[in-house]
Tab-separated table of N, CA and C in Angstrom:
chain	number	residue	atom	x	y	z
A	29	MET	N	3.364	-32.538	-1.057
A	29	MET	CA	3.435	-31.295	-0.329
A	29	MET	C	2.153	-30.491	-0.579
A	30	ALA	N	1.638	-29.850	0.445
A	30	ALA	CA	0.393	-29.091	0.336
A	30	ALA	C	0.577	-27.868	-0.554
A	31	LYS	N	-0.446	-27.562	-1.309
A	31	LYS	CA	-0.437	-26.390	-2.171
A	31	LYS	C	-0.828	-25.167	-1.349
A	32	THR	N	-0.150	-24.054	-1.578
A	32	THR	CA	-0.451	-22.819	-0.872
A	32	THR	C	-1.821	-22.312	-1.292
A	33	LYS	N	-2.681	-21.999	-0.311
A	33	LYS	CA	-4.035	-21.513	-0.601
A	33	LYS	C	-4.052	-20.027	-0.931
A	34	THR	N	-3.092	-19.294	-0.393
A	34	THR	CA	-3.069	-17.852	-0.595
A	34	THR	C	-2.287	-17.533	-1.861
A	35	THR	N	-3.028	-17.430	-2.958
A	35	THR	CA	-2.426	-17.081	-4.238
A	35	THR	C	-3.187	-15.903	-4.827
A	36	GLU	N	-2.525	-15.215	-5.729
A	36	GLU	CA	-3.142	-14.058	-6.375
A	36	GLU	C	-4.322	-14.509	-7.227
A	37	THR	N	-5.421	-13.748	-7.166
A	37	THR	CA	-6.619	-14.069	-7.938
A	37	THR	C	-6.916	-12.934	-8.922
A	38	ASN	N	-7.941	-13.123	-9.726
A	38	ASN	CA	-8.400	-12.091	-10.660
A	38	ASN	C	-9.648	-11.373	-10.159
A	39	VAL	N	-10.026	-11.598	-8.898
A	39	VAL	CA	-11.218	-10.965	-8.330
A	39	VAL	C	-10.973	-9.463	-8.183
A	40	SER	N	-11.951	-8.666	-8.555
A	40	SER	CA	-11.865	-7.209	-8.432
A	40	SER	C	-11.789	-6.807	-6.957
A	41	VAL	N	-10.780	-6.021	-6.606
A	41	VAL	CA	-10.625	-5.580	-5.215
A	41	VAL	C	-11.813	-4.712	-4.780
A	42	PRO	N	-12.254	-3.715	-5.565
A	42	PRO	CA	-13.442	-2.950	-5.141
A	42	PRO	C	-14.686	-3.822	-4.974
A	43	ASP	N	-14.880	-4.794	-5.871
A	43	ASP	CA	-16.028	-5.709	-5.738
A	43	ASP	C	-15.924	-6.505	-4.438
A	44	PHE	N	-14.709	-6.967	-4.121
A	44	PHE	CA	-14.498	-7.696	-2.876
A	44	PHE	C	-14.856	-6.823	-1.671
A	45	ILE	N	-14.354	-5.601	-1.633
A	45	ILE	CA	-14.624	-4.711	-0.493
A	45	ILE	C	-16.119	-4.455	-0.361
A	46	GLU	N	-16.776	-4.165	-1.458
A	46	GLU	CA	-18.205	-3.848	-1.413
A	46	GLU	C	-19.045	-5.048	-0.971
A	47	SER	N	-18.619	-6.256	-1.305
A	47	SER	CA	-19.406	-7.431	-0.934
A	47	SER	C	-18.995	-8.025	0.415
A	48	TYR	N	-17.762	-7.802	0.849
A	48	TYR	CA	-17.234	-8.457	2.045
A	48	TYR	C	-17.302	-7.570	3.289
A	49	VAL	N	-17.057	-6.288	3.124
A	49	VAL	CA	-16.972	-5.372	4.268
A	49	VAL	C	-18.336	-4.731	4.505
A	50	GLU	N	-18.884	-4.939	5.694
A	50	GLU	CA	-20.226	-4.429	6.002
A	50	GLU	C	-20.204	-3.040	6.629
A	51	ASN	N	-19.193	-2.733	7.411
A	51	ASN	CA	-19.105	-1.489	8.158
A	51	ASN	C	-18.577	-0.354	7.272
A	52	ASP	N	-19.287	0.785	7.254
A	52	ASP	CA	-18.895	1.914	6.398
A	52	ASP	C	-17.516	2.457	6.750
A	53	GLN	N	-17.188	2.535	8.043
A	53	GLN	CA	-15.870	3.027	8.448
A	53	GLN	C	-14.772	2.066	7.975
A	54	LYS	N	-15.030	0.781	8.084
A	54	LYS	CA	-14.042	-0.206	7.641
A	54	LYS	C	-13.872	-0.140	6.116
A	55	LYS	N	-14.962	0.130	5.384
A	55	LYS	CA	-14.847	0.306	3.929
A	55	LYS	C	-13.970	1.511	3.618
A	56	ALA	N	-14.229	2.635	4.293
A	56	ALA	CA	-13.443	3.853	4.067
A	56	ALA	C	-11.974	3.606	4.408
A	57	ASP	N	-11.724	2.942	5.530
A	57	ASP	CA	-10.350	2.625	5.919
A	57	ASP	C	-9.697	1.675	4.913
A	58	SER	N	-10.463	0.745	4.354
A	58	SER	CA	-9.927	-0.187	3.352
A	58	SER	C	-9.473	0.574	2.106
A	59	TYR	N	-10.301	1.487	1.632
A	59	TYR	CA	-9.924	2.264	0.450
A	59	TYR	C	-8.724	3.164	0.739
A	60	ARG	N	-8.638	3.684	1.957
A	60	ARG	CA	-7.483	4.504	2.342
A	60	ARG	C	-6.217	3.649	2.390
A	61	LEU	N	-6.307	2.446	2.937
A	61	LEU	CA	-5.150	1.546	2.957
A	61	LEU	C	-4.705	1.189	1.535
A	62	ILE	N	-5.654	1.002	0.636
A	62	ILE	CA	-5.311	0.722	-0.761
A	62	ILE	C	-4.529	1.890	-1.347
A	63	GLU	N	-5.001	3.095	-1.102
A	63	GLU	CA	-4.327	4.292	-1.600
A	63	GLU	C	-2.898	4.371	-1.040
A	64	LEU	N	-2.764	4.182	0.268
A	64	LEU	CA	-1.456	4.285	0.920
A	64	LEU	C	-0.508	3.178	0.458
A	65	MET	N	-0.959	1.937	0.504
A	65	MET	CA	-0.081	0.819	0.174
A	65	MET	C	0.284	0.795	-1.310
A	66	SER	N	-0.601	1.276	-2.162
A	66	SER	CA	-0.263	1.401	-3.587
A	66	SER	C	0.887	2.392	-3.752
A	67	ALA	N	0.802	3.514	-3.049
A	67	ALA	CA	1.853	4.532	-3.120
A	67	ALA	C	3.165	4.017	-2.532
A	68	TRP	N	3.087	3.351	-1.397
A	68	TRP	CA	4.301	2.869	-0.726
A	68	TRP	C	4.991	1.752	-1.488
A	69	SER	N	4.206	0.884	-2.126
A	69	SER	CA	4.785	-0.286	-2.794
A	69	SER	C	5.057	-0.043	-4.273
A	70	GLY	N	4.293	0.851	-4.885
A	70	GLY	CA	4.392	1.050	-6.327
A	70	GLY	C	3.600	0.020	-7.123
A	71	PHE	N	2.779	-0.775	-6.436
A	71	PHE	CA	1.995	-1.822	-7.095
A	71	PHE	C	0.506	-1.597	-6.892
A	72	ASP	N	-0.294	-2.051	-7.851
A	72	ASP	CA	-1.750	-2.018	-7.735
A	72	ASP	C	-2.205	-3.143	-6.808
A	73	PRO	N	-3.368	-2.961	-6.179
A	73	PRO	CA	-3.880	-4.008	-5.288
A	73	PRO	C	-4.392	-5.215	-6.064
A	74	LYS	N	-4.169	-6.383	-5.491
A	74	LYS	CA	-4.687	-7.646	-6.034
A	74	LYS	C	-5.271	-8.427	-4.866
A	75	LEU	N	-6.329	-9.176	-5.132
A	75	LEU	CA	-6.884	-10.037	-4.088
A	75	LEU	C	-6.098	-11.337	-4.077
A	76	TRP	N	-5.614	-11.702	-2.894
A	76	TRP	CA	-4.882	-12.949	-2.681
A	76	TRP	C	-5.760	-13.852	-1.838
A	77	GLY	N	-5.934	-15.086	-2.267
A	77	GLY	CA	-6.801	-15.996	-1.526
A	77	GLY	C	-8.224	-15.445	-1.519
A	78	THR	N	-8.881	-15.588	-0.385
A	78	THR	CA	-10.275	-15.142	-0.309
A	78	THR	C	-10.453	-13.783	0.345
A	79	SER	N	-9.404	-13.249	1.015
A	79	SER	CA	-9.657	-11.996	1.744
A	79	SER	C	-8.439	-11.130	2.020
A	80	ILE	N	-7.314	-11.358	1.344
A	80	ILE	CA	-6.133	-10.517	1.551
A	80	ILE	C	-5.940	-9.622	0.341
A	81	ILE	N	-5.838	-8.324	0.590
A	81	ILE	CA	-5.543	-7.365	-0.462
A	81	ILE	C	-4.039	-7.122	-0.397
A	82	GLY	N	-3.337	-7.563	-1.450
A	82	GLY	CA	-1.881	-7.512	-1.452
A	82	GLY	C	-1.334	-6.625	-2.545
A	83	PHE	N	-0.074	-6.245	-2.355
A	83	PHE	CA	0.616	-5.324	-3.258
A	83	PHE	C	1.983	-5.906	-3.599
A	84	GLY	N	2.232	-6.124	-4.898
A	84	GLY	CA	3.489	-6.725	-5.308
A	84	GLY	C	3.561	-8.169	-4.846
A	85	SER	N	4.736	-8.773	-4.994
A	85	SER	CA	4.906	-10.153	-4.540
A	85	SER	C	6.379	-10.471	-4.343
A	86	TYR	N	6.609	-11.522	-3.566
A	86	TYR	CA	7.955	-12.074	-3.425
A	86	TYR	C	7.836	-13.583	-3.339
A	87	HIS	N	8.920	-14.249	-3.656
A	87	HIS	CA	8.955	-15.708	-3.621
A	87	HIS	C	9.754	-16.144	-2.400
A	88	TYR	N	9.191	-17.060	-1.619
A	88	TYR	CA	9.887	-17.586	-0.448
A	88	TYR	C	10.129	-19.087	-0.634
A	89	LYS	N	11.170	-19.564	0.033
A	89	LYS	CA	11.452	-20.996	0.043
A	89	LYS	C	12.050	-21.336	1.399
A	90	TYR	N	11.395	-22.246	2.106
A	90	TYR	CA	11.865	-22.677	3.420
A	90	TYR	C	12.832	-23.845	3.290
A	91	ALA	N	13.597	-24.067	4.337
A	91	ALA	CA	14.539	-25.188	4.368
A	91	ALA	C	13.821	-26.520	4.161
A	92	SER	N	12.553	-26.595	4.560
A	92	SER	CA	11.755	-27.820	4.408
A	92	SER	C	11.447	-28.129	2.942
A	93	GLY	N	11.672	-27.126	2.077
A	93	GLY	CA	11.354	-27.295	0.668
A	93	GLY	C	10.048	-26.611	0.274
A	94	HIS	N	9.221	-26.257	1.270
A	94	HIS	CA	7.964	-25.550	0.977
A	94	HIS	C	8.300	-24.182	0.404
A	95	GLU	N	7.633	-23.823	-0.677
A	95	GLU	CA	7.865	-22.517	-1.278
A	95	GLU	C	6.577	-21.970	-1.864
A	96	GLY	N	6.582	-20.683	-2.134
A	96	GLY	CA	5.412	-20.038	-2.706
A	96	GLY	C	5.633	-18.558	-2.896
A	97	ASP	N	4.563	-17.868	-3.199
A	97	ASP	CA	4.597	-16.419	-3.406
A	97	ASP	C	3.616	-15.760	-2.456
A	98	MET	N	3.977	-14.583	-1.997
A	98	MET	CA	3.134	-13.797	-1.090
A	98	MET	C	3.251	-12.330	-1.469
A	99	PRO	N	2.282	-11.513	-1.054
A	99	PRO	CA	2.392	-10.076	-1.313
A	99	PRO	C	3.536	-9.452	-0.514
A	100	LEU	N	4.124	-8.393	-1.059
A	100	LEU	CA	5.142	-7.634	-0.332
A	100	LEU	C	4.552	-7.001	0.928
A	101	MET	N	3.353	-6.485	0.782
A	101	MET	CA	2.611	-5.918	1.901
A	101	MET	C	1.143	-6.086	1.585
A	102	GLY	N	0.303	-5.958	2.590
A	102	GLY	CA	-1.117	-6.099	2.346
A	102	GLY	C	-1.918	-5.998	3.622
A	103	PHE	N	-3.220	-6.247	3.460
A	103	PHE	CA	-4.118	-6.220	4.610
A	103	PHE	C	-5.350	-7.040	4.309
A	104	SER	N	-6.048	-7.390	5.370
A	104	SER	CA	-7.334	-8.047	5.238
A	104	SER	C	-8.327	-7.331	6.153
A	105	PRO	N	-9.452	-6.887	5.600
A	105	PRO	CA	-10.457	-6.178	6.407
A	105	PRO	C	-11.397	-7.166	7.112
A	106	ARG	N	-10.866	-7.919	8.034
A	106	ARG	CA	-11.664	-8.931	8.735
A	106	ARG	C	-12.726	-8.262	9.603
A	107	LYS	N	-13.738	-9.033	9.987
A	107	LYS	CA	-14.868	-8.467	10.743
A	107	LYS	C	-14.443	-7.743	12.011
A	108	ALA	N	-13.645	-8.394	12.846
A	108	ALA	CA	-13.275	-7.819	14.137
A	108	ALA	C	-12.244	-6.707	14.008
A	109	GLU	N	-11.295	-6.882	13.104
A	109	GLU	CA	-10.213	-5.904	12.976
A	109	GLU	C	-9.473	-6.127	11.668
A	110	PHE	N	-8.647	-5.166	11.310
A	110	PHE	CA	-7.787	-5.318	10.143
A	110	PHE	C	-6.584	-6.179	10.512
A	111	SER	N	-6.189	-7.033	9.608
A	111	SER	CA	-4.898	-7.705	9.699
A	111	SER	C	-3.987	-6.972	8.722
A	112	LEU	N	-2.926	-6.380	9.235
A	112	LEU	CA	-1.973	-5.645	8.401
A	112	LEU	C	-0.720	-6.487	8.224
A	113	TYR	N	-0.360	-6.744	6.978
A	113	TYR	CA	0.824	-7.545	6.670
A	113	TYR	C	1.938	-6.590	6.248
A	114	VAL	N	2.575	-5.992	7.245
A	114	VAL	CA	3.619	-4.991	7.007
A	114	VAL	C	4.814	-5.188	7.936
A	115	TYR	N	4.766	-6.207	8.765
A	115	TYR	CA	5.746	-6.346	9.844
A	115	TYR	C	6.857	-7.345	9.523
A	116	SER	N	8.075	-6.959	9.820
A	116	SER	CA	9.231	-7.854	9.774
A	116	SER	C	9.993	-7.678	11.075
A	117	PRO	N	10.469	-8.746	11.680
A	117	PRO	CA	11.173	-8.634	12.962
A	117	PRO	C	12.612	-8.138	12.775
A	118	ILE	N	12.735	-6.890	12.369
A	118	ILE	CA	14.045	-6.293	12.147
A	118	ILE	C	14.229	-5.149	13.142
A	119	PRO	N	15.464	-4.820	13.483
A	119	PRO	CA	15.714	-3.795	14.508
A	119	PRO	C	14.991	-2.468	14.262
A	120	GLU	N	14.967	-2.004	13.018
A	120	GLU	CA	14.305	-0.736	12.713
A	120	GLU	C	12.841	-0.751	13.149
A	121	GLN	N	12.157	-1.865	12.919
A	121	GLN	CA	10.746	-1.952	13.288
A	121	GLN	C	10.567	-2.154	14.781
A	122	GLU	N	11.458	-2.926	15.397
A	122	GLU	CA	11.370	-3.136	16.847
A	122	GLU	C	11.450	-1.799	17.582
A	123	LYS	N	12.284	-0.887	17.068
A	123	LYS	CA	12.476	0.421	17.706
A	123	LYS	C	11.227	1.295	17.635
A	124	ILE	N	10.467	1.194	16.547
A	124	ILE	CA	9.327	2.102	16.349
A	124	ILE	C	7.971	1.468	16.646
A	125	LEU	N	7.948	0.177	16.893
A	125	LEU	CA	6.676	-0.535	17.085
A	125	LEU	C	5.797	0.121	18.151
A	126	ASN	N	6.374	0.527	19.259
A	126	ASN	CA	5.583	1.140	20.330
A	126	ASN	C	5.014	2.500	19.952
A	127	SER	N	5.506	3.096	18.866
A	127	SER	CA	4.988	4.384	18.382
A	127	SER	C	3.821	4.214	17.420
A	128	LEU	N	3.492	2.966	17.092
A	128	LEU	CA	2.438	2.720	16.096
A	128	LEU	C	1.064	3.144	16.585
A	129	GLY	N	0.783	2.954	17.855
A	129	GLY	CA	-0.539	3.303	18.375
A	129	GLY	C	-1.196	2.108	19.025
A	130	LYS	N	-2.516	2.020	18.849
A	130	LYS	CA	-3.315	0.967	19.476
A	130	LYS	C	-3.413	-0.230	18.525
A	131	PHE	N	-2.756	-1.348	18.886
A	131	PHE	CA	-2.702	-2.525	18.032
A	131	PHE	C	-2.401	-3.755	18.875
A	132	LYS	N	-2.571	-4.908	18.237
A	132	LYS	CA	-2.097	-6.184	18.767
A	132	LYS	C	-1.190	-6.763	17.691
A	133	ILE	N	-0.289	-7.630	18.102
A	133	ILE	CA	0.616	-8.215	17.116
A	133	ILE	C	0.540	-9.727	17.179
A	134	GLY	N	0.531	-10.342	16.004
A	134	GLY	CA	0.552	-11.795	15.897
A	134	GLY	C	1.907	-12.224	15.361
A	135	LYS	N	1.992	-13.437	14.910
A	135	LYS	CA	3.257	-13.958	14.394
A	135	LYS	C	3.677	-13.245	13.105
A	136	ALA	N	2.712	-12.979	12.239
A	136	ALA	CA	3.049	-12.405	10.931
A	136	ALA	C	2.291	-11.126	10.608
A	137	CYS	N	1.467	-10.655	11.520
A	137	CYS	CA	0.697	-9.457	11.178
A	137	CYS	C	0.380	-8.621	12.411
A	138	ILE	N	-0.092	-7.429	12.117
A	138	ILE	CA	-0.507	-6.480	13.148
A	138	ILE	C	-2.018	-6.322	13.019
A	139	TYR	N	-2.700	-6.338	14.157
A	139	TYR	CA	-4.154	-6.208	14.169
A	139	TYR	C	-4.535	-4.828	14.693
A	140	VAL	N	-5.391	-4.123	13.930
A	140	VAL	CA	-5.910	-2.822	14.367
A	140	VAL	C	-7.407	-2.770	14.079
A	141	LYS	N	-8.122	-2.077	14.937
A	141	LYS	CA	-9.580	-1.946	14.751
A	141	LYS	C	-9.903	-0.938	13.652
A	142	LYS	N	-9.193	0.211	13.678
A	142	LYS	CA	-9.440	1.249	12.665
A	142	LYS	C	-8.171	2.065	12.465
A	143	LEU	N	-8.058	2.695	11.307
A	143	LEU	CA	-6.849	3.445	10.975
A	143	LEU	C	-6.592	4.599	11.929
A	144	SER	N	-7.640	5.190	12.454
A	144	SER	CA	-7.452	6.334	13.368
A	144	SER	C	-6.784	5.908	14.678
A	145	ASP	N	-6.675	4.612	14.930
A	145	ASP	CA	-6.003	4.111	16.138
A	145	ASP	C	-4.478	4.077	16.000
A	146	ILE	N	-3.973	4.272	14.774
A	146	ILE	CA	-2.529	4.122	14.576
A	146	ILE	C	-1.917	5.335	13.881
A	147	ASN	N	-0.602	5.437	13.998
A	147	ASN	CA	0.178	6.502	13.367
A	147	ASN	C	0.547	6.038	11.949
A	148	ILE	N	-0.014	6.710	10.954
A	148	ILE	CA	0.181	6.304	9.553
A	148	ILE	C	1.645	6.453	9.133
A	149	ASN	N	2.355	7.451	9.657
A	149	ASN	CA	3.769	7.609	9.313
A	149	ASN	C	4.597	6.426	9.799
A	150	VAL	N	4.287	5.924	10.986
A	150	VAL	CA	4.983	4.745	11.513
A	150	VAL	C	4.623	3.522	10.666
A	151	LEU	N	3.357	3.402	10.280
A	151	LEU	CA	2.939	2.292	9.418
A	151	LEU	C	3.697	2.326	8.095
A	152	GLU	N	3.861	3.514	7.531
A	152	GLU	CA	4.607	3.651	6.276
A	152	GLU	C	6.056	3.184	6.448
A	153	THR	N	6.697	3.593	7.528
A	153	THR	CA	8.075	3.176	7.785
A	153	THR	C	8.162	1.665	7.905
A	154	MET	N	7.196	1.072	8.597
A	154	MET	CA	7.189	-0.381	8.744
A	154	MET	C	7.001	-1.063	7.391
A	155	ALA	N	6.053	-0.586	6.607
A	155	ALA	CA	5.756	-1.202	5.311
A	155	ALA	C	6.947	-1.094	4.365
A	156	THR	N	7.548	0.067	4.286
A	156	THR	CA	8.656	0.251	3.341
A	156	THR	C	9.917	-0.478	3.804
A	157	SER	N	10.139	-0.562	5.104
A	157	SER	CA	11.309	-1.317	5.572
A	157	SER	C	11.091	-2.816	5.378
A	158	THR	N	9.853	-3.274	5.431
A	158	THR	CA	9.554	-4.677	5.145
A	158	THR	C	9.856	-4.991	3.681
A	159	VAL	N	9.482	-4.098	2.777
A	159	VAL	CA	9.791	-4.307	1.355
A	159	VAL	C	11.303	-4.389	1.164
A	160	ALA	N	12.048	-3.508	1.820
A	160	ALA	CA	13.512	-3.543	1.716
A	160	ALA	C	14.061	-4.863	2.257
A	161	TYR	N	13.524	-5.311	3.381
A	161	TYR	CA	13.943	-6.584	3.981
A	161	TYR	C	13.652	-7.749	3.028
A	162	LEU	N	12.452	-7.782	2.470
A	162	LEU	CA	12.076	-8.860	1.545
A	162	LEU	C	12.938	-8.824	0.290
A	163	ASN	N	13.229	-7.633	-0.193
A	163	ASN	CA	14.067	-7.484	-1.374
A	163	ASN	C	15.469	-8.046	-1.115
A	164	GLU	N	15.953	-7.866	0.087
A	164	GLU	CA	17.291	-8.340	0.441
A	164	GLU	C	17.330	-9.859	0.659
A	165	HIS	N	16.234	-10.433	1.168
A	165	HIS	CA	16.248	-11.829	1.584
A	165	HIS	C	15.473	-12.806	0.695
A	166	HIS	N	14.737	-12.306	-0.274
A	166	HIS	CA	13.918	-13.173	-1.132
A	166	HIS	C	13.966	-12.694	-2.564
A	167	GLU	N	13.537	-13.575	-3.483
A	167	GLU	CA	13.339	-13.177	-4.867
A	167	GLU	C	12.095	-12.302	-4.899
A	168	CYS	N	12.278	-11.050	-5.262
A	168	CYS	CA	11.233	-10.057	-5.017
A	168	CYS	C	10.885	-9.275	-6.274
A	169	ALA	N	9.597	-9.141	-6.540
A	169	ALA	CA	9.138	-8.364	-7.694
A	169	ALA	C	9.552	-6.903	-7.576
A	170	CYS	N	9.847	-6.442	-6.365
A	170	CYS	CA	10.217	-5.039	-6.187
A	170	CYS	C	11.544	-4.726	-6.871
A	171	ARG	N	12.337	-5.739	-7.178
A	171	ARG	CA	13.594	-5.518	-7.888
A	171	ARG	C	13.352	-5.117	-9.330
A	172	TYR	N	12.227	-5.508	-9.862
A	172	TYR	CA	11.965	-5.339	-11.288
A	172	TYR	C	10.919	-4.269	-11.570
A	173	HIS	N	10.489	-3.574	-10.550
A	173	HIS	CA	9.401	-2.612	-10.729
A	173	HIS	C	9.947	-1.219	-10.942
């Protein structure tokens, strides 16, 4: 079975941002997301894999037997846009998704160009309801924090 590539590392998150993010606005937005997600999750940021800044963790296991750990919430400051890992397909989020602002959605994340394009209060609701969902459905570090 393949080993999961996205694992928690010991790389300094500020060092990663300073070396990886070229745009000053994206750097400022990255530090703001760290501040917000730290407050919402109660966890310090950790670099996962090569470019995901994650907060807390949970353990997943699929019916296929594949299992691993992932952050409770997080983001990646990719060149074109941010990938926000705060979304769960639950009714509460489906109801408020259209209030988020200017974004695109993928299978597991929300893409935004800059924080000023979205409603931070809606993002907070999405992030915290995702933590609650993960806590209910997975072995979650949020139970012990």
